[in-house]
Amino acid sequence: METICPIDTALASEISHLLTSPSPLQVQEYFDNLISTRKCHGIKVKPNGEFGKGVYADLDFKKGELVFKDQLLVGAQHCSNKIDCLVCSFCFCFIGSIELQIGRRLYLQGLGVSMNHESDMETFKHISKDCSKTDSYDGEYDSLLENHDNLENCASSSSKQIFTFPKDVVESLMNGELILPYSKQFSLPPPVPCAGGCGEAYYCSKSCAEADWELSHSLLCIGERSKSSCREALIKFMQHANETNDIFLVAAKVISSTILRYRKLKATHLKEDNKCAKPNVSDHSDISLLLEAWKPVSMGHKRRWWDCIALPDDVDSSDESAFRMQIRELAFTSLQLLKAAIFDKECEPLFSLETYGHIIGMFELNNLDLVVASPVEDYFLYIDDLPYTEKQEAEQVTQPFLDALGDDYSVCCQGTGFFPLQSCMNHSCCPNAKAFKREEDRDGQATLIALGPISKGEEVTISYVDEDLPLEERQALLADYGFKCKCPKCLQEET
Ligand SMILES: C[S@@+](CC[C@H](N)C(=O)[O-])C[C@H]1O[C@@H](n2cnc3c(N)ncnc32)[C@H](O)[C@@H]1O
């Protein structure tokens, strides 16, 4: 039987307000403002006429030119990827040093061996205690490894590799004693730990740390200074997400950032009321403030997660409804865990299953990958490109590390994010733009590049699927987004 979420029934009208699509005028105002504050002067967001809104060129673009860059509204690195790359939890640029990136990964790969063998876990604990005792290891990056309990749940392909590398060498890489040749040319910002004390989030700067704290992390931090109502509940929520689907972590960021925006708006309104000496200072229509706080999320195209998630290949169509019901139950369990950790009565509609399902569905439908290229890959390519003698000399030091990292040495930072402007872009199988990171794009922003000349007034489109696939395959993949493509290429191939 389907689980009933009591908030869905009790607050049906408020929830329906939240989930009603904004009017074309509201959309226009919101995006005009966003585009002007972000100085993305080359584009406009306006109704597409056929299928909601779309992005339009407001200038002429040449082939290869940057059309716009888009900052994340919220985003998160995939849990499994945290073993491979250490990045700023706010802007997602790589942090530390080439040595720390490599050393940390080798260290955690060692932990990965332990993950698969209960008895090895004890060995690891023993080793890790020993590490902090050694003379060579000054413990500078202890906290970067303290969260291994959480990382244990993050089974990545590379973390399962079984290999060993001398412990003291890994330590000296991590504590800065061992400097790799030419690594200074790939310097990275030193990691700034989260001020909440969680040992989970690291940043490239104090300003990124503060921005993340204000945006969502203060409620989702598991450290001593967390603003969540129950840190144990938060840890349970995160463990569940890591074991099931880390999309819940991004959904939690959406809810947390909305609550924090709501509290800020409310504080401003109370201050204004106090100035005017109005008697009913707390009588503001809270739903209107909540709607205001929710506005950035309201702009994203949404459907319920369990309605729009693509049926996996290994699920028979006769089991479709049972599968969708299971997904709904999974979301309900996750929501209950989150509610126990950060519930706010004034923002109750955010904790309805209907809202939670739509938030996750928004990520499903917009399919926006967060990708940042790895400086470790650049580093090894640079070594490979050195003149013969220098290369031979450098490789004596670097080759064992490259071998130990294996084929995955170039793994980039990967995650899921919601990009407000890119999420307005419609699909075409003959797109005129594409999300593409250039050499200089080293953080989590999305970068949209013109694939050919685009004239002012033309719609800017991307392809949601590999446009070189045969028609039937493209159409099948696009059906998961809930539409049938009628672009010129599809129409031509259909006839
Ligand atoms: C990422 S959103 C794009 C922006 C969307 N039009 C809006 O109003 O928010 C993706 C959704 O837009 C619609 N869409 C995008 N491209 C389309 C196309 N070529 N034909 C029909 N619908 C399309 C589909 O509903 C799809 O699920």
Short mmCIF file of C-alpha atoms and ligand atoms in Angstrom, two decimals:
data_model
loop_
_atom_site.label_atom_id
_atom_site.label_comp_id
_atom_site.label_asym_id
_atom_site.label_seq_id
_atom_site.Cartn_x
_atom_site.Cartn_y
_atom_site.Cartn_z
CA MET A 1 0.00 0.00 0.00
CA GLU A 2 1.17 3.52 -0.80
CA THR A 3 2.61 5.43 2.19
CA ILE A 4 0.72 8.62 2.97
CA CYS A 5 2.81 11.64 3.90
CA PRO A 6 0.74 13.58 6.50
CA ILE A 7 2.17 16.95 5.40
CA ASP A 8 0.90 16.34 1.84
CA THR A 9 -2.65 16.08 3.15
CA ALA A 10 -2.50 18.79 5.80
CA LEU A 11 -0.83 21.43 3.61
CA ALA A 12 -2.18 20.55 0.19
CA SER A 13 -2.95 24.15 -0.75
CA GLU A 14 0.48 25.55 0.31
CA ILE A 15 2.24 22.74 -1.52
CA SER A 16 0.22 23.36 -4.65
CA HIS A 17 1.28 27.04 -4.45
CA LEU A 18 4.91 26.00 -4.28
CA LEU A 19 4.63 23.62 -7.20
CA THR A 20 2.57 25.79 -9.52
CA SER A 21 4.68 26.95 -12.45
CA PRO A 22 5.42 30.68 -12.31
CA SER A 23 3.61 32.92 -14.79
CA PRO A 24 5.45 33.99 -17.98
CA LEU A 25 5.78 37.48 -16.49
CA GLN A 26 7.37 36.15 -13.29
CA VAL A 27 9.73 34.00 -15.37
CA GLN A 28 10.70 36.97 -17.50
CA GLU A 29 11.34 39.22 -14.50
CA TYR A 30 13.36 36.59 -12.66
CA PHE A 31 15.63 35.75 -15.58
CA ASP A 32 16.05 39.37 -16.76
CA ASN A 33 17.29 40.14 -13.27
CA LEU A 34 19.52 37.04 -13.07
CA ILE A 35 21.05 37.74 -16.48
CA SER A 36 21.75 41.34 -15.62
CA THR A 37 23.32 40.56 -12.19
CA ARG A 38 25.46 37.84 -13.73
CA LYS A 39 26.33 40.03 -16.71
CA CYS A 40 25.37 37.31 -19.22
CA HIS A 41 24.47 39.98 -21.73
CA GLY A 42 24.51 37.72 -24.77
CA ILE A 43 21.32 35.83 -23.93
CA LYS A 44 17.67 36.20 -22.97
CA VAL A 45 15.29 33.68 -21.43
CA LYS A 46 11.78 33.90 -22.86
CA PRO A 47 8.78 31.70 -23.66
CA ASN A 48 9.57 29.29 -26.44
CA GLY A 49 5.97 29.26 -27.65
CA GLU A 50 5.82 25.47 -27.89
CA PHE A 51 7.42 23.95 -24.81
CA GLY A 52 7.81 26.40 -21.98
CA LYS A 53 10.77 28.73 -21.84
CA GLY A 54 14.00 28.68 -23.78
CA VAL A 55 17.30 30.55 -24.10
CA TYR A 56 17.68 33.00 -27.00
CA ALA A 57 20.72 34.78 -28.37
CA ASP A 58 20.70 38.51 -27.71
CA LEU A 59 23.89 39.01 -29.74
CA ASP A 60 25.46 37.36 -32.76
CA PHE A 61 27.91 34.59 -31.82
CA LYS A 62 30.71 33.10 -33.91
CA LYS A 63 31.57 29.41 -33.95
CA GLY A 64 33.54 28.46 -30.82
CA GLU A 65 32.57 31.63 -28.95
CA LEU A 66 31.42 31.56 -25.32
CA VAL A 67 27.64 32.07 -25.24
CA PHE A 68 27.39 32.21 -21.44
CA LYS A 69 28.71 30.82 -18.18
CA ASP A 70 26.27 29.59 -15.58
CA GLN A 71 26.81 29.41 -11.83
CA LEU A 72 25.30 26.59 -9.83
CA LEU A 73 22.23 27.22 -7.73
CA VAL A 74 23.12 24.08 -5.75
CA GLY A 75 25.41 21.19 -6.54
CA ALA A 76 27.28 18.31 -4.98
CA GLN A 77 30.19 16.11 -5.88
CA HIS A 78 29.21 12.45 -6.25
CA CYS A 79 30.00 10.56 -3.10
CA SER A 80 32.10 7.97 -4.93
CA ASN A 81 34.10 10.75 -6.62
CA LYS A 82 35.14 12.21 -3.23
CA ILE A 83 37.69 9.42 -2.96
CA ASP A 84 39.26 10.42 -6.26
CA CYS A 85 39.29 14.21 -6.08
CA LEU A 86 39.56 16.79 -3.32
CA VAL A 87 37.65 19.88 -4.43
CA CYS A 88 36.20 23.05 -2.93
CA SER A 89 32.73 22.18 -1.63
CA PHE A 90 31.37 25.46 -2.96
CA CYS A 91 32.98 26.24 -6.32
CA PHE A 92 34.35 22.71 -7.00
CA CYS A 93 37.85 23.76 -8.05
CA PHE A 94 40.64 21.34 -7.05
CA ILE A 95 42.44 22.22 -3.82
CA GLY A 96 45.58 21.28 -1.90
CA SER A 97 48.43 20.31 -4.19
CA ILE A 98 49.21 17.73 -6.84
CA GLU A 99 50.98 15.76 -4.10
CA LEU A 100 47.99 15.92 -1.75
CA GLN A 101 45.58 14.91 -4.53
CA ILE A 102 47.71 11.86 -5.36
CA GLY A 103 48.65 10.96 -1.76
CA ARG A 104 45.10 11.25 -0.45
CA ARG A 105 43.80 9.10 -3.25
CA LEU A 106 46.41 6.39 -2.70
CA TYR A 107 45.66 6.51 1.02
CA LEU A 108 41.92 6.14 0.43
CA GLN A 109 42.47 3.42 -2.14
CA GLY A 110 44.17 1.55 0.67
CA LEU A 111 41.04 2.15 2.70
CA GLY A 112 39.04 0.80 -0.23
CA VAL A 113 40.79 -2.53 0.16
CA SER A 114 39.64 -2.54 3.74
CA MET A 115 36.07 -1.68 2.75
CA ASN A 116 35.68 -5.03 1.10
CA HIS A 117 37.16 -7.09 3.90
CA GLU A 118 35.89 -6.80 7.43
CA SER A 119 39.15 -8.08 8.96
CA ASP A 120 41.21 -5.64 6.90
CA MET A 121 39.20 -2.80 8.41
CA GLU A 122 40.85 -3.49 11.74
CA THR A 123 44.23 -3.49 10.01
CA PHE A 124 43.45 -0.12 8.50
CA LYS A 125 42.43 1.34 11.83
CA HIS A 126 45.69 0.09 13.29
CA ILE A 127 47.68 1.54 10.41
CA SER A 128 45.90 4.84 10.58
CA LYS A 129 46.67 5.11 14.30
CA ASP A 130 50.29 4.31 13.55
CA CYS A 131 50.35 6.99 10.87
CA SER A 132 49.59 9.75 13.29
CA LYS A 133 52.39 8.52 15.53
CA THR A 134 55.16 8.50 12.94
CA ASP A 135 57.76 11.21 13.08
CA SER A 136 57.48 11.97 9.41
CA TYR A 137 53.72 12.55 9.40
CA ASP A 138 52.86 15.81 11.09
CA GLY A 139 49.12 15.22 10.90
CA GLU A 140 48.52 18.40 8.92
CA TYR A 141 45.86 16.70 6.85
CA ASP A 142 44.49 14.35 9.51
CA SER A 143 41.09 15.96 9.25
CA LEU A 144 41.00 15.31 5.52
CA LEU A 145 40.97 11.63 6.35
CA GLU A 146 38.88 11.66 9.51
CA ASN A 147 35.73 11.35 7.47
CA HIS A 148 36.70 7.93 6.19
CA ASP A 149 33.64 6.44 7.92
CA ASN A 150 31.52 8.40 5.50
CA LEU A 151 33.75 7.67 2.56
CA GLU A 152 33.47 3.96 3.32
CA ASN A 153 29.94 4.15 2.03
CA CYS A 154 31.15 5.67 -1.19
CA ALA A 155 32.07 2.66 -3.24
CA SER A 156 33.88 3.94 -6.30
CA SER A 157 35.41 1.77 -8.95
CA SER A 158 38.90 2.91 -8.06
CA SER A 159 38.33 2.50 -4.34
CA LYS A 160 37.82 -1.19 -4.91
CA GLN A 161 41.20 -1.67 -6.53
CA ILE A 162 43.48 -3.80 -4.43
CA PHE A 163 47.00 -2.49 -4.36
CA THR A 164 49.59 -1.39 -1.84
CA PHE A 165 51.96 1.52 -1.84
CA PRO A 166 54.55 2.26 0.82
CA LYS A 167 52.77 4.03 3.64
CA ASP A 168 55.62 6.39 4.47
CA VAL A 169 55.80 7.57 0.85
CA VAL A 170 52.06 8.28 0.77
CA GLU A 171 52.39 10.19 4.03
CA SER A 172 55.28 12.28 2.80
CA LEU A 173 53.27 13.16 -0.31
CA MET A 174 50.41 14.31 1.86
CA ASN A 175 52.41 16.28 4.40
CA GLY A 176 54.43 18.13 1.79
CA GLU A 177 57.76 16.44 2.49
CA LEU A 178 57.90 14.82 -0.89
CA ILE A 179 57.65 17.34 -3.70
CA LEU A 180 57.09 15.91 -7.16
CA PRO A 181 59.12 17.36 -10.06
CA TYR A 182 57.47 20.32 -11.84
CA SER A 183 54.41 20.17 -9.52
CA LYS A 184 54.84 23.85 -8.57
CA GLN A 185 53.61 24.75 -12.04
CA PHE A 186 50.26 23.23 -11.07
CA SER A 187 49.79 24.97 -7.74
CA LEU A 188 46.38 24.72 -6.09
CA PRO A 189 44.81 26.76 -3.28
CA PRO A 190 45.41 25.34 0.21
CA PRO A 191 42.31 23.66 1.70
CA VAL A 192 40.28 25.82 4.10
CA PRO A 193 38.32 23.54 6.49
CA CYS A 194 34.62 24.13 7.21
CA ALA A 195 34.29 26.48 10.20
CA GLY A 196 31.48 24.28 11.53
CA GLY A 197 34.04 21.59 12.32
CA CYS A 198 32.59 18.77 10.22
CA GLY A 199 35.86 17.68 8.60
CA GLU A 200 33.74 16.88 5.53
CA ALA A 201 33.71 20.15 3.62
CA TYR A 202 36.86 21.93 2.45
CA TYR A 203 37.13 25.11 0.45
CA CYS A 204 39.54 26.96 -1.79
CA SER A 205 39.10 30.20 0.19
CA LYS A 206 37.48 31.72 3.23
CA SER A 207 34.98 33.47 0.98
CA CYS A 208 33.83 30.15 -0.55
CA ALA A 209 33.58 28.67 2.98
CA GLU A 210 31.43 31.59 4.13
CA ALA A 211 29.26 31.59 1.01
CA ASP A 212 28.54 27.86 1.38
CA TRP A 213 27.80 28.23 5.08
CA GLU A 214 25.27 30.96 4.31
CA LEU A 215 23.80 29.20 1.31
CA SER A 216 23.08 25.76 2.79
CA HIS A 217 25.93 24.16 4.71
CA SER A 218 25.18 25.66 8.15
CA LEU A 219 22.07 23.44 8.34
CA LEU A 220 23.71 20.39 6.77
CA CYS A 221 27.04 20.51 8.61
CA ILE A 222 27.65 17.60 10.98
CA GLY A 223 30.27 19.53 12.96
CA GLU A 224 29.95 21.03 16.43
CA ARG A 225 28.73 24.40 15.17
CA SER A 226 26.03 22.90 12.98
CA LYS A 227 22.66 24.68 12.97
CA SER A 228 20.77 21.45 12.37
CA SER A 229 18.41 20.38 15.13
CA CYS A 230 19.92 16.89 15.43
CA ARG A 231 23.38 16.01 14.15
CA GLU A 232 22.87 12.27 14.71
CA ALA A 233 19.79 12.39 12.48
CA LEU A 234 21.75 14.30 9.87
CA ILE A 235 24.47 11.66 9.87
CA LYS A 236 21.80 8.97 9.41
CA PHE A 237 20.30 10.92 6.51
CA MET A 238 23.70 11.21 4.86
CA GLN A 239 24.54 7.56 5.36
CA HIS A 240 21.23 6.59 3.79
CA ALA A 241 21.91 8.89 0.81
CA ASN A 242 25.43 7.54 0.38
CA GLU A 243 24.15 3.96 0.46
CA THR A 244 21.18 4.53 -1.85
CA ASN A 245 21.29 7.60 -4.08
CA ASP A 246 23.38 10.71 -3.50
CA ILE A 247 20.81 12.82 -5.37
CA PHE A 248 19.19 13.14 -1.90
CA LEU A 249 22.20 15.20 -0.78
CA VAL A 250 21.56 17.74 -3.53
CA ALA A 251 17.82 17.76 -2.73
CA ALA A 252 18.73 18.45 0.92
CA LYS A 253 20.80 21.42 -0.25
CA VAL A 254 17.76 22.79 -2.10
CA ILE A 255 15.62 22.51 1.04
CA SER A 256 18.32 23.87 3.33
CA SER A 257 19.06 26.85 1.07
CA THR A 258 15.34 27.65 0.83
CA ILE A 259 14.96 27.57 4.63
CA LEU A 260 17.98 29.82 5.09
CA ARG A 261 16.72 32.28 2.44
CA TYR A 262 13.32 32.24 4.16
CA ARG A 263 14.88 33.05 7.55
CA LYS A 264 16.84 35.92 6.05
CA LEU A 265 13.76 37.35 4.35
CA LYS A 266 11.77 37.01 7.56
CA ALA A 267 14.48 38.77 9.58
CA THR A 268 14.53 41.65 7.08
CA HIS A 269 10.76 41.97 7.20
CA LEU A 270 10.70 41.91 10.99
CA LYS A 271 13.35 44.64 11.07
CA GLU A 272 11.33 46.78 8.67
CA ASP A 273 8.17 46.22 10.71
CA ASN A 274 9.98 47.21 13.89
CA LYS A 275 11.15 50.41 12.23
CA CYS A 276 7.56 51.24 11.26
CA ALA A 277 6.44 50.23 14.79
CA LYS A 278 3.71 48.01 13.38
CA PRO A 279 1.97 46.03 16.13
CA ASN A 280 1.75 42.62 14.39
CA VAL A 281 5.38 42.10 13.53
CA SER A 282 5.17 38.33 13.23
CA ASP A 283 1.92 38.32 11.29
CA HIS A 284 3.53 38.37 7.87
CA SER A 285 1.96 35.96 5.47
CA ASP A 286 4.68 33.34 5.87
CA ILE A 287 3.68 31.47 2.74
CA SER A 288 4.44 34.55 0.67
CA LEU A 289 7.92 34.73 2.21
CA LEU A 290 8.39 31.01 1.64
CA LEU A 291 7.32 31.44 -1.99
CA GLU A 292 9.83 34.24 -2.35
CA ALA A 293 12.59 32.07 -0.84
CA TRP A 294 11.57 29.21 -3.13
CA LYS A 295 11.54 31.39 -6.27
CA PRO A 296 14.90 30.26 -7.74
CA VAL A 297 13.78 26.64 -7.43
CA SER A 298 10.29 27.39 -8.73
CA MET A 299 11.82 28.33 -12.09
CA GLY A 300 13.13 24.82 -12.78
CA HIS A 301 11.12 22.42 -14.91
CA LYS A 302 9.83 19.65 -12.59
CA ARG A 303 7.86 16.46 -12.29
CA ARG A 304 7.66 13.91 -9.52
CA TRP A 305 10.83 11.80 -9.40
CA TRP A 306 9.04 8.44 -9.31
CA ASP A 307 6.89 9.47 -12.29
CA CYS A 308 9.71 10.69 -14.52
CA ILE A 309 12.64 8.43 -13.62
CA ALA A 310 13.62 6.24 -16.58
CA LEU A 311 12.83 2.56 -16.14
CA PRO A 312 16.19 0.77 -15.72
CA ASP A 313 17.02 -1.82 -18.38
CA ASP A 314 16.88 -4.65 -15.87
CA VAL A 315 13.32 -3.84 -14.78
CA ASP A 316 10.62 -5.52 -16.82
CA SER A 317 7.79 -3.25 -17.98
CA SER A 318 5.32 -5.51 -16.14
CA ASP A 319 7.09 -4.46 -12.91
CA GLU A 320 7.00 -0.76 -13.72
CA SER A 321 4.41 0.30 -11.16
CA ALA A 322 6.12 -1.71 -8.39
CA PHE A 323 9.42 -0.06 -9.36
CA ARG A 324 7.91 3.44 -9.25
CA MET A 325 6.31 2.67 -5.89
CA GLN A 326 9.71 1.56 -4.54
CA ILE A 327 11.31 4.79 -5.67
CA ARG A 328 8.56 6.74 -3.92
CA GLU A 329 9.14 4.74 -0.72
CA LEU A 330 12.88 5.35 -0.95
CA ALA A 331 12.28 9.10 -1.25
CA PHE A 332 9.88 8.96 1.72
CA THR A 333 12.49 7.23 3.91
CA SER A 334 15.11 9.79 2.93
CA LEU A 335 12.71 12.67 3.61
CA GLN A 336 11.86 11.36 7.10
CA LEU A 337 15.56 11.20 7.94
CA LEU A 338 16.11 14.73 6.65
CA LYS A 339 13.05 15.99 8.52
CA ALA A 340 14.42 14.60 11.79
CA ALA A 341 17.59 16.62 11.19
CA ILE A 342 16.56 20.05 9.89
CA PHE A 343 12.78 20.41 10.17
CA ASP A 344 11.47 23.98 10.42
CA LYS A 345 7.76 24.34 11.20
CA GLU A 346 7.53 27.64 9.30
CA CYS A 347 8.83 25.93 6.17
CA GLU A 348 6.75 22.78 6.60
CA PRO A 349 5.56 22.53 2.95
CA LEU A 350 9.20 21.90 1.97
CA PHE A 351 9.07 18.64 3.94
CA SER A 352 6.16 17.17 2.00
CA LEU A 353 6.82 14.11 -0.14
CA GLU A 354 5.20 15.90 -3.07
CA THR A 355 7.74 18.74 -2.82
CA TYR A 356 10.68 16.39 -2.22
CA GLY A 357 9.66 14.26 -5.21
CA HIS A 358 9.48 17.35 -7.44
CA ILE A 359 12.89 18.63 -6.29
CA ILE A 360 14.54 15.31 -7.15
CA GLY A 361 12.55 15.11 -10.40
CA MET A 362 13.94 18.54 -11.31
CA PHE A 363 17.46 17.06 -11.23
CA GLU A 364 16.31 14.04 -13.20
CA LEU A 365 14.72 16.11 -15.97
CA ASN A 366 17.41 18.70 -16.25
CA ASN A 367 20.24 16.17 -16.23
CA LEU A 368 22.91 18.71 -15.44
CA ASP A 369 26.30 17.20 -14.83
CA LEU A 370 28.91 18.94 -12.78
CA VAL A 371 32.35 18.27 -14.28
CA VAL A 372 35.76 19.80 -13.52
CA ALA A 373 38.92 18.55 -15.23
CA SER A 374 41.68 17.22 -13.01
CA PRO A 375 45.02 19.03 -12.62
CA VAL A 376 46.53 15.59 -11.85
CA GLU A 377 45.79 14.59 -15.43
CA ASP A 378 47.40 17.82 -16.69
CA TYR A 379 50.40 17.16 -14.49
CA PHE A 380 51.10 13.68 -15.86
CA LEU A 381 50.50 14.88 -19.44
CA TYR A 382 52.98 17.68 -18.84
CA ILE A 383 55.60 15.19 -17.61
CA ASP A 384 54.93 13.03 -20.65
CA ASP A 385 55.51 16.02 -22.94
CA LEU A 386 58.88 17.02 -21.43
CA PRO A 387 62.03 16.80 -23.58
CA TYR A 388 63.59 13.31 -23.45
CA THR A 389 66.23 13.84 -20.73
CA GLU A 390 63.98 15.85 -18.38
CA LYS A 391 61.19 13.35 -18.91
CA GLN A 392 63.43 10.37 -18.06
CA GLU A 393 64.59 12.09 -14.90
CA ALA A 394 61.11 13.17 -13.79
CA GLU A 395 59.54 9.80 -14.55
CA GLN A 396 61.90 8.06 -12.17
CA VAL A 397 59.92 9.78 -9.42
CA THR A 398 56.47 10.06 -11.00
CA GLN A 399 56.04 6.72 -12.80
CA PRO A 400 55.40 4.62 -9.65
CA PHE A 401 52.62 7.02 -8.68
CA LEU A 402 51.10 6.92 -12.14
CA ASP A 403 51.21 3.12 -12.07
CA ALA A 404 49.64 3.04 -8.62
CA LEU A 405 46.83 5.37 -9.66
CA GLY A 406 46.15 3.17 -12.65
CA ASP A 407 43.92 4.01 -15.60
CA ASP A 408 41.78 6.26 -13.42
CA TYR A 409 44.63 8.73 -12.81
CA SER A 410 42.77 11.36 -14.81
CA VAL A 411 39.38 11.08 -13.09
CA CYS A 412 37.73 14.50 -13.05
CA CYS A 413 35.47 15.95 -10.39
CA GLN A 414 31.96 14.70 -11.10
CA GLY A 415 28.67 15.58 -9.51
CA THR A 416 25.15 16.86 -10.03
CA GLY A 417 24.13 20.45 -10.05
CA PHE A 418 21.29 22.74 -10.91
CA PHE A 419 22.32 25.50 -13.30
CA PRO A 420 19.48 28.01 -13.57
CA LEU A 421 20.25 29.29 -17.08
CA GLN A 422 21.43 26.06 -18.66
CA SER A 423 18.30 24.38 -17.29
CA CYS A 424 16.22 26.70 -19.52
CA MET A 425 17.87 25.38 -22.68
CA ASN A 426 15.72 23.21 -24.89
CA HIS A 427 16.92 20.21 -26.82
CA SER A 428 17.68 19.83 -30.53
CA CYS A 429 19.34 16.90 -32.31
CA CYS A 430 21.04 19.57 -34.47
CA PRO A 431 22.04 21.90 -31.60
CA ASN A 432 23.84 25.20 -32.08
CA ALA A 433 25.58 25.12 -28.69
CA LYS A 434 27.16 22.68 -26.31
CA ALA A 435 28.30 22.55 -22.68
CA PHE A 436 32.06 22.39 -22.99
CA LYS A 437 34.84 23.16 -20.55
CA ARG A 438 37.76 25.10 -22.02
CA GLU A 439 41.33 24.93 -20.72
CA GLU A 440 40.71 27.87 -18.39
CA ASP A 441 37.38 26.62 -16.97
CA ARG A 442 38.54 25.06 -13.73
CA ASP A 443 35.51 25.24 -11.47
CA GLY A 444 31.95 23.96 -11.29
CA GLN A 445 30.39 26.60 -13.55
CA ALA A 446 28.74 25.43 -16.76
CA THR A 447 30.23 26.86 -19.95
CA LEU A 448 28.12 27.04 -23.11
CA ILE A 449 29.97 27.36 -26.42
CA ALA A 450 28.54 28.09 -29.90
CA LEU A 451 28.89 25.11 -32.25
CA GLY A 452 28.40 27.35 -35.26
CA PRO A 453 27.37 30.95 -35.93
CA ILE A 454 24.26 31.92 -33.89
CA SER A 455 22.33 35.03 -34.90
CA LYS A 456 20.69 37.44 -32.50
CA GLY A 457 17.11 36.28 -31.83
CA GLU A 458 17.83 32.61 -32.60
CA GLU A 459 17.04 30.00 -29.95
CA VAL A 460 20.19 28.53 -28.37
CA THR A 461 19.81 24.77 -28.07
CA ILE A 462 21.88 21.87 -26.77
CA SER A 463 21.50 18.16 -27.31
CA TYR A 464 20.35 16.20 -24.26
CA VAL A 465 21.56 12.96 -25.88
CA ASP A 466 24.30 11.89 -28.26
CA GLU A 467 22.97 13.43 -31.46
CA ASP A 468 24.93 10.93 -33.58
CA LEU A 469 22.82 8.02 -32.34
CA PRO A 470 20.25 6.58 -34.75
CA LEU A 471 16.80 8.22 -34.69
CA GLU A 472 15.05 5.42 -32.72
CA GLU A 473 17.68 5.45 -29.98
CA ARG A 474 17.55 9.23 -29.69
CA GLN A 475 13.79 9.21 -29.48
CA ALA A 476 13.83 6.46 -26.85
CA LEU A 477 16.27 8.43 -24.68
CA LEU A 478 14.33 11.66 -25.14
CA ALA A 479 11.12 9.92 -24.11
CA ASP A 480 12.66 9.85 -20.61
CA TYR A 481 12.52 13.66 -20.68
CA GLY A 482 8.84 13.42 -21.56
CA PHE A 483 8.83 14.66 -25.17
CA LYS A 484 9.18 13.62 -28.79
CA CYS A 485 11.74 15.67 -30.66
CA LYS A 486 10.54 17.40 -33.83
CA CYS A 487 13.80 19.11 -34.79
CA PRO A 488 14.65 19.31 -38.51
CA LYS A 489 17.01 16.33 -38.21
CA CYS A 490 14.32 14.10 -36.62
CA LEU A 491 11.67 15.23 -39.12
CA GLN A 492 13.99 14.56 -42.04
CA GLU A 493 15.04 11.13 -40.73
CA GLU A 494 11.42 10.17 -40.05
CA THR A 495 10.42 10.63 -43.68
C1 LIG B 1 15.75 21.41 -19.19
S1 LIG B 1 14.09 21.76 -19.47
C2 LIG B 1 14.21 22.97 -20.72
C3 LIG B 1 13.44 24.22 -20.38
C4 LIG B 1 11.95 24.04 -20.40
N1 LIG B 1 11.42 24.30 -21.73
C5 LIG B 1 11.29 24.95 -19.38
O1 LIG B 1 10.27 25.56 -19.70
O2 LIG B 1 11.78 25.00 -18.25
C6 LIG B 1 13.63 20.28 -20.30
C7 LIG B 1 12.19 20.17 -20.66
O3 LIG B 1 11.84 21.10 -21.70
C8 LIG B 1 10.99 20.47 -22.66
N2 LIG B 1 11.73 20.38 -23.95
C9 LIG B 1 13.03 20.64 -24.14
N3 LIG B 1 13.37 20.48 -25.43
C10 LIG B 1 12.27 20.10 -26.08
C11 LIG B 1 11.98 19.76 -27.44
N4 LIG B 1 12.90 19.78 -28.38
N5 LIG B 1 10.70 19.40 -27.74
C12 LIG B 1 9.74 19.36 -26.79
N6 LIG B 1 9.96 19.66 -25.49
C13 LIG B 1 11.20 20.03 -25.12
C14 LIG B 1 10.68 19.10 -22.12
O4 LIG B 1 9.50 19.21 -21.36
C15 LIG B 1 11.86 18.80 -21.20
O5 LIG B 1 11.57 17.86 -20.21
#
